[in-house]
PDB file of N, CA and C in Angstrom:
ATOM      1  N   MET A   1      40.947 164.631 118.390  1.00 46.00           N
ATOM      2  CA  MET A   1      41.429 164.278 119.920  1.00 46.00           C
ATOM      3  C   MET A   1      42.089 163.002 120.005  1.00 46.00           C
ATOM      4  N   CYS A   2      42.441 163.012 121.159  1.00 56.00           N
ATOM      5  CA  CYS A   2      43.368 161.628 121.339  1.00 56.00           C
ATOM      6  C   CYS A   2      41.730 160.545 121.783  1.00 56.00           C
ATOM      7  N   ARG A   3      42.252 159.258 121.120  1.00 64.00           N
ATOM      8  CA  ARG A   3      41.119 158.137 121.090  1.00 64.00           C
ATOM      9  C   ARG A   3      40.923 157.749 122.494  1.00 64.00           C
ATOM     10  N   ASN A   4      42.339 157.367 123.399  1.00 65.00           N
ATOM     11  CA  ASN A   4      42.168 157.203 125.007  1.00 65.00           C
ATOM     12  C   ASN A   4      41.710 158.448 125.472  1.00 65.00           C
ATOM     13  N   ILE A   5      41.276 159.759 125.301  1.00 76.00           N
ATOM     14  CA  ILE A   5      40.997 160.112 126.322  1.00 76.00           C
ATOM     15  C   ILE A   5      39.073 160.135 126.176  1.00 76.00           C
ATOM     16  N   LYS A   6      38.283 159.513 127.488  1.00 83.00           N
ATOM     17  CA  LYS A   6      37.123 158.790 127.795  1.00 83.00           C
ATOM     18  C   LYS A   6      36.516 159.847 127.958  1.00 83.00           C
ATOM     19  N   PRO A   7      35.132 160.170 127.289  1.00 88.00           N
ATOM     20  CA  PRO A   7      33.639 160.780 128.297  1.00 88.00           C
ATOM     21  C   PRO A   7      34.367 160.668 130.153  1.00 88.00           C
ATOM     22  N   LEU A   8      33.995 161.427 130.548  1.00 92.00           N
ATOM     23  CA  LEU A   8      33.738 160.993 132.226  1.00 92.00           C
ATOM     24  C   LEU A   8      32.909 161.590 132.948  1.00 92.00           C
ATOM     25  N   PHE A   9      31.855 162.556 132.469  1.00 94.00           N
ATOM     26  CA  PHE A   9      30.465 163.366 132.713  1.00 94.00           C
ATOM     27  C   PHE A   9      29.612 162.182 132.434  1.00 94.00           C
ATOM     28  N   ASN A  10      28.927 162.188 133.304  1.00 93.00           N
ATOM     29  CA  ASN A  10      27.209 161.633 133.793  1.00 93.00           C
ATOM     30  C   ASN A  10      27.534 159.971 134.116  1.00 93.00           C
ATOM     31  N   PHE A  11      28.157 159.621 135.133  1.00 92.00           N
ATOM     32  CA  PHE A  11      28.124 158.279 135.231  1.00 92.00           C
ATOM     33  C   PHE A  11      28.215 158.056 136.042  1.00 92.00           C
ATOM     34  N   ASP A  12      27.489 156.890 136.292  1.00 88.00           N
ATOM     35  CA  ASP A  12      27.639 156.473 137.884  1.00 88.00           C
ATOM     36  C   ASP A  12      28.332 155.289 138.373  1.00 88.00           C
ATOM     37  N   PRO A  13      29.152 155.691 139.474  1.00 89.00           N
ATOM     38  CA  PRO A  13      29.650 155.897 140.034  1.00 89.00           C
ATOM     39  C   PRO A  13      30.118 157.092 139.107  1.00 89.00           C
ATOM     40  N   PRO A  14      30.552 158.051 139.676  1.00 92.00           N
ATOM     41  CA  PRO A  14      31.544 159.699 139.010  1.00 92.00           C
ATOM     42  C   PRO A  14      32.419 159.535 138.585  1.00 92.00           C
ATOM     43  N   ALA A  15      33.395 159.987 137.747  1.00 92.00           N
ATOM     44  CA  ALA A  15      34.997 159.781 137.812  1.00 92.00           C
ATOM     45  C   ALA A  15      35.172 159.878 138.367  1.00 92.00           C
ATOM     46  N   THR A  16      36.950 159.160 139.106  1.00 93.00           N
ATOM     47  CA  THR A  16      37.841 159.231 140.052  1.00 93.00           C
ATOM     48  C   THR A  16      39.062 160.032 139.429  1.00 93.00           C
ATOM     49  N   ASP A  17      39.148 160.726 140.608  1.00 95.00           N
ATOM     50  CA  ASP A  17      40.646 161.397 140.185  1.00 95.00           C
ATOM     51  C   ASP A  17      42.141 161.083 139.336  1.00 95.00           C
ATOM     52  N   GLU A  18      41.887 159.605 139.495  1.00 95.00           N
ATOM     53  CA  GLU A  18      42.959 158.793 138.693  1.00 95.00           C
ATOM     54  C   GLU A  18      42.336 158.846 137.121  1.00 95.00           C
ATOM     55  N   GLU A  19      40.834 158.966 137.583  1.00 93.00           N
ATOM     56  CA  GLU A  19      40.864 159.103 135.548  1.00 93.00           C
ATOM     57  C   GLU A  19      40.764 160.305 135.163  1.00 93.00           C
ATOM     58  N   ILE A  20      40.433 161.307 136.064  1.00 95.00           N
ATOM     59  CA  ILE A  20      40.961 162.493 135.296  1.00 95.00           C
ATOM     60  C   ILE A  20      41.833 163.093 134.778  1.00 95.00           C
ATOM     61  N   ARG A  21      43.239 162.086 135.851  1.00 96.00           N
ATOM     62  CA  ARG A  21      44.557 162.803 136.027  1.00 96.00           C
ATOM     63  C   ARG A  21      44.626 161.814 134.488  1.00 96.00           C
ATOM     64  N   ASP A  22      44.453 160.461 134.719  1.00 93.00           N
ATOM     65  CA  ASP A  22      44.983 160.339 133.313  1.00 93.00           C
ATOM     66  C   ASP A  22      44.267 160.713 132.032  1.00 93.00           C
ATOM     67  N   ALA A  23      43.188 161.643 131.797  1.00 93.00           N
ATOM     68  CA  ALA A  23      42.786 161.826 130.839  1.00 93.00           C
ATOM     69  C   ALA A  23      43.650 163.521 130.900  1.00 93.00           C
ATOM     70  N   ALA A  24      43.594 164.389 131.220  1.00 95.00           N
ATOM     71  CA  ALA A  24      44.434 165.415 131.639  1.00 95.00           C
ATOM     72  C   ALA A  24      46.529 165.356 131.265  1.00 95.00           C
ATOM     73  N   LEU A  25      46.692 163.448 131.430  1.00 95.00           N
ATOM     74  CA  LEU A  25      47.994 163.235 131.077  1.00 95.00           C
ATOM     75  C   LEU A  25      48.017 162.940 129.334  1.00 95.00           C
ATOM     76  N   GLN A  26      47.307 162.351 128.940  1.00 94.00           N
ATOM     77  CA  GLN A  26      46.552 162.267 127.961  1.00 94.00           C
ATOM     78  C   GLN A  26      46.744 162.638 126.786  1.00 94.00           C
ATOM     79  N   PHE A  27      45.921 164.283 127.663  1.00 94.00           N
ATOM     80  CA  PHE A  27      45.804 165.771 126.790  1.00 94.00           C
ATOM     81  C   PHE A  27      46.933 166.233 126.592  1.00 94.00           C
ATOM     82  N   VAL A  28      47.892 166.304 127.903  1.00 95.00           N
ATOM     83  CA  VAL A  28      49.370 167.155 127.696  1.00 95.00           C
ATOM     84  C   VAL A  28      50.567 166.629 126.720  1.00 95.00           C
ATOM     85  N   ARG A  29      50.132 165.119 127.159  1.00 94.00           N
ATOM     86  CA  ARG A  29      51.168 163.645 125.751  1.00 94.00           C
ATOM     87  C   ARG A  29      50.590 164.862 123.969  1.00 94.00           C
ATOM     88  N   LYS A  30      49.378 164.502 123.925  1.00 93.00           N
ATOM     89  CA  LYS A  30      49.281 164.752 122.484  1.00 93.00           C
ATOM     90  C   LYS A  30      49.867 166.333 122.144  1.00 93.00           C
ATOM     91  N   LEU A  31      49.424 167.995 123.223  1.00 94.00           N
ATOM     92  CA  LEU A  31      49.978 168.648 123.115  1.00 94.00           C
ATOM     93  C   LEU A  31      51.110 169.008 122.860  1.00 94.00           C
ATOM     94  N   SER A  32      51.566 168.104 123.942  1.00 94.00           N
ATOM     95  CA  SER A  32      53.289 168.276 123.871  1.00 94.00           C
ATOM     96  C   SER A  32      54.412 167.008 122.623  1.00 94.00           C
ATOM     97  N   GLY A  33      53.558 166.190 122.366  1.00 93.00           N
ATOM     98  CA  GLY A  33      53.698 165.213 120.920  1.00 93.00           C
ATOM     99  C   GLY A  33      54.812 164.178 121.973  1.00 93.00           C
ATOM    100  N   THR A  34      54.701 164.420 123.195  1.00 92.00           N
ATOM    101  CA  THR A  34      55.404 163.642 123.949  1.00 92.00           C
ATOM    102  C   THR A  34      55.196 162.609 124.938  1.00 92.00           C
ATOM    103  N   THR A  35      55.725 161.883 124.546  1.00 91.00           N
ATOM    104  CA  THR A  35      55.173 160.271 126.152  1.00 91.00           C
ATOM    105  C   THR A  35      55.775 160.507 127.239  1.00 91.00           C
ATOM    106  N   LYS A  36      57.541 161.436 127.316  1.00 92.00           N
ATOM    107  CA  LYS A  36      57.874 161.292 128.442  1.00 92.00           C
ATOM    108  C   LYS A  36      58.773 162.356 128.100  1.00 92.00           C
ATOM    109  N   PRO A  37      58.691 163.537 129.055  1.00 94.00           N
ATOM    110  CA  PRO A  37      59.498 165.097 128.885  1.00 94.00           C
ATOM    111  C   PRO A  37      60.538 164.976 129.420  1.00 94.00           C
ATOM    112  N   SER A  38      61.549 165.708 128.322  1.00 95.00           N
ATOM    113  CA  SER A  38      62.942 165.299 129.190  1.00 95.00           C
ATOM    114  C   SER A  38      62.933 165.941 130.339  1.00 95.00           C
ATOM    115  N   LYS A  39      64.051 165.528 130.812  1.00 96.00           N
ATOM    116  CA  LYS A  39      64.360 165.870 131.995  1.00 96.00           C
ATOM    117  C   LYS A  39      63.747 167.520 132.473  1.00 96.00           C
ATOM    118  N   ARG A  40      64.709 168.358 131.693  1.00 96.00           N
ATOM    119  CA  ARG A  40      64.359 170.009 131.653  1.00 96.00           C
ATOM    120  C   ARG A  40      63.427 170.211 131.935  1.00 96.00           C
ATOM    121  N   ASN A  41      62.531 169.552 131.266  1.00 96.00           N
ATOM    122  CA  ASN A  41      60.734 170.486 131.212  1.00 96.00           C
ATOM    123  C   ASN A  41      59.654 169.137 132.093  1.00 96.00           C
ATOM    124  N   GLU A  42      60.386 168.559 132.252  1.00 96.00           N
ATOM    125  CA  GLU A  42      59.147 167.625 133.403  1.00 96.00           C
ATOM    126  C   GLU A  42      58.843 168.224 134.564  1.00 96.00           C
ATOM    127  N   ALA A  43      59.104 169.825 135.004  1.00 97.00           N
ATOM    128  CA  ALA A  43      58.439 170.022 135.785  1.00 97.00           C
ATOM    129  C   ALA A  43      57.091 170.521 135.144  1.00 97.00           C
ATOM    130  N   ALA A  44      56.977 171.447 134.452  1.00 97.00           N
ATOM    131  CA  ALA A  44      56.428 172.278 133.511  1.00 97.00           C
ATOM    132  C   ALA A  44      55.701 171.206 132.873  1.00 97.00           C
ATOM    133  N   PHE A  45      56.127 169.541 132.711  1.00 97.00           N
ATOM    134  CA  PHE A  45      54.585 169.172 132.089  1.00 97.00           C
ATOM    135  C   PHE A  45      53.547 168.246 133.165  1.00 97.00           C
ATOM    136  N   GLU A  46      54.463 168.410 134.028  1.00 97.00           N
ATOM    137  CA  GLU A  46      53.339 167.753 135.680  1.00 97.00           C
ATOM    138  C   GLU A  46      52.947 168.881 135.948  1.00 97.00           C
ATOM    139  N   ARG A  47      53.430 170.290 136.201  1.00 98.00           N
ATOM    140  CA  ARG A  47      52.273 171.394 136.115  1.00 98.00           C
ATOM    141  C   ARG A  47      51.144 171.598 135.646  1.00 98.00           C
ATOM    142  N   ALA A  48      51.283 171.237 134.358  1.00 97.00           N
ATOM    143  CA  ALA A  48      50.427 171.710 133.181  1.00 97.00           C
ATOM    144  C   ALA A  48      49.422 170.226 133.758  1.00 97.00           C
ATOM    145  N   VAL A  49      49.750 169.135 133.816  1.00 97.00           N
ATOM    146  CA  VAL A  49      49.122 167.896 134.082  1.00 97.00           C
ATOM    147  C   VAL A  49      48.287 168.210 135.433  1.00 97.00           C
ATOM    148  N   SER A  50      48.878 168.787 136.424  1.00 98.00           N
ATOM    149  CA  SER A  50      48.176 168.870 137.386  1.00 98.00           C
ATOM    150  C   SER A  50      47.137 170.376 137.564  1.00 98.00           C
ATOM    151  N   SER A  51      47.402 170.979 136.301  1.00 98.00           N
ATOM    152  CA  SER A  51      46.513 172.654 136.331  1.00 98.00           C
ATOM    153  C   SER A  51      45.448 171.763 135.529  1.00 98.00           C
ATOM    154  N   ILE A  52      45.789 171.558 134.362  1.00 97.00           N
ATOM    155  CA  ILE A  52      44.393 170.771 133.568  1.00 97.00           C
ATOM    156  C   ILE A  52      43.355 169.417 134.460  1.00 97.00           C
ATOM    157  N   ALA A  53      43.843 168.239 135.315  1.00 97.00           N
ATOM    158  CA  ALA A  53      43.330 167.828 136.241  1.00 97.00           C
ATOM    159  C   ALA A  53      42.136 168.313 136.904  1.00 97.00           C
ATOM    160  N   ALA A  54      42.883 169.593 137.754  1.00 98.00           N
ATOM    161  CA  ALA A  54      42.003 170.846 138.484  1.00 98.00           C
ATOM    162  C   ALA A  54      40.972 171.133 137.764  1.00 98.00           C
ATOM    163  N   CYS A  55      41.441 171.468 136.781  1.00 97.00           N
ATOM    164  CA  CYS A  55      39.768 172.498 135.606  1.00 97.00           C
ATOM    165  C   CYS A  55      39.150 171.549 135.372  1.00 97.00           C
ATOM    166  N   ALA A  56      39.579 170.144 134.453  1.00 97.00           N
ATOM    167  CA  ALA A  56      39.014 169.330 134.348  1.00 97.00           C
ATOM    168  C   ALA A  56      38.070 168.631 135.455  1.00 97.00           C
ATOM    169  N   SER A  57      38.153 168.606 136.543  1.00 97.00           N
ATOM    170  CA  SER A  57      37.528 168.362 137.889  1.00 97.00           C
ATOM    171  C   SER A  57      36.688 169.141 138.614  1.00 97.00           C
ATOM    172  N   GLU A  58      36.222 170.651 138.133  1.00 97.00           N
ATOM    173  CA  GLU A  58      35.975 171.468 138.455  1.00 97.00           C
ATOM    174  C   GLU A  58      34.650 171.837 137.252  1.00 97.00           C
ATOM    175  N   LEU A  59      34.804 171.452 136.153  1.00 97.00           N
ATOM    176  CA  LEU A  59      34.014 171.160 135.399  1.00 97.00           C
ATOM    177  C   LEU A  59      33.421 169.854 135.520  1.00 97.00           C
ATOM    178  N   LEU A  60      33.844 168.920 135.530  1.00 96.00           N
ATOM    179  CA  LEU A  60      32.932 168.160 136.142  1.00 96.00           C
ATOM    180  C   LEU A  60      31.628 167.690 137.177  1.00 96.00           C
ATOM    181  N   GLU A  61      32.459 168.675 138.307  1.00 95.00           N
ATOM    182  CA  GLU A  61      31.629 169.109 139.199  1.00 95.00           C
ATOM    183  C   GLU A  61      30.575 169.829 139.276  1.00 95.00           C
ATOM    184  N   THR A  62      30.794 170.906 138.378  1.00 96.00           N
ATOM    185  CA  THR A  62      30.071 171.849 138.106  1.00 96.00           C
ATOM    186  C   THR A  62      28.824 171.421 137.030  1.00 96.00           C
ATOM    187  N   LEU A  63      28.926 171.030 135.764  1.00 96.00           N
ATOM    188  CA  LEU A  63      28.130 170.126 134.529  1.00 96.00           C
ATOM    189  C   LEU A  63      26.150 169.752 135.332  1.00 96.00           C
ATOM    190  N   GLU A  64      25.655 170.186 134.204  1.00 95.00           N
ATOM    191  CA  GLU A  64      24.065 169.700 134.905  1.00 95.00           C
ATOM    192  C   GLU A  64      23.804 168.922 133.345  1.00 95.00           C
ATOM    193  N   THR A  65      22.860 167.735 134.217  1.00 94.00           N
ATOM    194  CA  THR A  65      22.565 167.786 132.943  1.00 94.00           C
ATOM    195  C   THR A  65      20.880 167.016 133.456  1.00 94.00           C
ATOM    196  N   SER A  66      19.383 167.182 132.435  1.00 96.00           N
ATOM    197  CA  SER A  66      18.564 166.289 132.886  1.00 96.00           C
ATOM    198  C   SER A  66      18.143 164.742 132.663  1.00 96.00           C
ATOM    199  N   GLN A  67      19.638 163.902 131.627  1.00 94.00           N
ATOM    200  CA  GLN A  67      19.560 162.160 131.230  1.00 94.00           C
ATOM    201  C   GLN A  67      20.055 161.798 132.497  1.00 94.00           C
ATOM    202  N   PRO A  68      19.499 161.142 132.880  1.00 94.00           N
ATOM    203  CA  PRO A  68      20.065 159.507 133.945  1.00 94.00           C
ATOM    204  C   PRO A  68      22.119 159.113 133.536  1.00 94.00           C
ATOM    205  N   PRO A  69      22.170 159.088 134.672  1.00 93.00           N
ATOM    206  CA  PRO A  69      23.788 158.634 134.424  1.00 93.00           C
ATOM    207  C   PRO A  69      23.775 157.464 133.619  1.00 93.00           C
ATOM    208  N   ARG A  70      24.904 157.316 132.816  1.00 92.00           N
ATOM    209  CA  ARG A  70      24.842 156.094 132.413  1.00 92.00           C
ATOM    210  C   ARG A  70      26.147 155.073 133.157  1.00 92.00           C
ATOM    211  N   ASN A  71      25.819 153.861 132.703  1.00 90.00           N
ATOM    212  CA  ASN A  71      26.588 152.937 132.641  1.00 90.00           C
ATOM    213  C   ASN A  71      27.788 152.324 132.197  1.00 90.00           C
ATOM    214  N   ARG A  72      28.927 152.478 133.647  1.00 88.00           N
ATOM    215  CA  ARG A  72      29.966 151.756 132.427  1.00 88.00           C
ATOM    216  C   ARG A  72      29.984 150.758 131.945  1.00 88.00           C
ATOM    217  N   GLU A  73      29.510 149.963 131.686  1.00 89.00           N
ATOM    218  CA  GLU A  73      29.933 148.686 131.221  1.00 89.00           C
ATOM    219  C   GLU A  73      28.828 148.927 130.143  1.00 89.00           C
ATOM    220  N   ASP A  74      27.927 149.232 130.299  1.00 90.00           N
ATOM    221  CA  ASP A  74      27.184 149.631 128.671  1.00 90.00           C
ATOM    222  C   ASP A  74      28.189 150.276 127.674  1.00 90.00           C
ATOM    223  N   GLU A  75      28.288 151.575 128.271  1.00 88.00           N
ATOM    224  CA  GLU A  75      29.169 151.953 127.474  1.00 88.00           C
ATOM    225  C   GLU A  75      30.453 151.478 126.754  1.00 88.00           C
ATOM    226  N   ALA A  76      30.627 150.990 127.702  1.00 87.00           N
ATOM    227  CA  ALA A  76      32.241 149.782 126.957  1.00 87.00           C
ATOM    228  C   ALA A  76      31.840 148.741 126.307  1.00 87.00           C
ATOM    229  N   ALA A  77      30.376 148.149 126.366  1.00 93.00           N
ATOM    230  CA  ALA A  77      30.096 147.344 125.096  1.00 93.00           C
ATOM    231  C   ALA A  77      29.992 147.920 124.213  1.00 93.00           C
ATOM    232  N   LYS A  78      29.349 148.116 124.195  1.00 91.00           N
ATOM    233  CA  LYS A  78      28.798 149.919 122.970  1.00 91.00           C
ATOM    234  C   LYS A  78      30.146 150.357 121.736  1.00 91.00           C
ATOM    235  N   ALA A  79      31.140 150.575 123.013  1.00 87.00           N
ATOM    236  CA  ALA A  79      32.751 150.865 122.204  1.00 87.00           C
ATOM    237  C   ALA A  79      33.070 149.355 121.601  1.00 87.00           C
ATOM    238  N   ARG A  80      32.582 148.816 122.418  1.00 91.00           N
ATOM    239  CA  ARG A  80      33.448 146.958 121.547  1.00 91.00           C
ATOM    240  C   ARG A  80      32.860 146.418 119.992  1.00 91.00           C
ATOM    241  N   ALA A  81      31.463 147.086 119.894  1.00 93.00           N
ATOM    242  CA  ALA A  81      30.346 146.636 119.469  1.00 93.00           C
ATOM    243  C   ALA A  81      30.902 148.041 117.674  1.00 93.00           C
ATOM    244  N   ARG A  82      31.317 148.753 118.354  1.00 91.00           N
ATOM    245  CA  ARG A  82      31.579 149.768 117.175  1.00 91.00           C
ATOM    246  C   ARG A  82      32.978 149.310 116.492  1.00 91.00           C
ATOM    247  N   MET A  83      34.114 149.101 117.546  1.00 90.00           N
ATOM    248  CA  MET A  83      35.034 148.416 117.673  1.00 90.00           C
ATOM    249  C   MET A  83      34.940 147.526 116.131  1.00 90.00           C
ATOM    250  N   ALA A  84      34.005 146.375 116.885  1.00 92.00           N
ATOM    251  CA  ALA A  84      34.420 144.850 115.731  1.00 92.00           C
ATOM    252  C   ALA A  84      33.831 145.726 114.806  1.00 92.00           C
ATOM    253  N   ILE A  85      32.159 146.685 114.302  1.00 91.00           N
ATOM    254  CA  ILE A  85      32.521 147.062 113.037  1.00 91.00           C
ATOM    255  C   ILE A  85      33.307 147.638 112.446  1.00 91.00           C
ATOM    256  N   ARG A  86      34.082 148.669 113.273  1.00 88.00           N
ATOM    257  CA  ARG A  86      35.552 149.579 112.783  1.00 88.00           C
ATOM    258  C   ARG A  86      36.451 148.406 111.698  1.00 88.00           C
ATOM    259  N   PHE A  87      36.467 147.126 112.761  1.00 90.00           N
ATOM    260  CA  PHE A  87      38.255 146.601 111.786  1.00 90.00           C
ATOM    261  C   PHE A  87      37.401 144.936 112.438  1.00 90.00           C
ATOM    262  N   PRO A  88      36.581 144.145 111.239  1.00 79.00           N
ATOM    263  CA  PRO A  88      35.866 143.286 111.701  1.00 79.00           C
ATOM    264  C   PRO A  88      37.203 142.175 111.494  1.00 79.00           C
TER     265      PRO A  88
END
């Protein structure tokens, strides 16, 4: 999975539409193997991003958990700690 795609479920405040769209864009880039589509494929690329973003939004809205919401700052600190160990 692409390292730039972050978990978006169970955060307070919830993921924004922009965060969901960014994750969808990264997913489509990974699948297509390109960061910027050609003019010929631009419409298909954008449709895929929009479609995946809509599906992701629906998924995040319908998922349920008994866990308390996670804190974005705490999760970012944990990620930085993991990176410090991984890349000293």
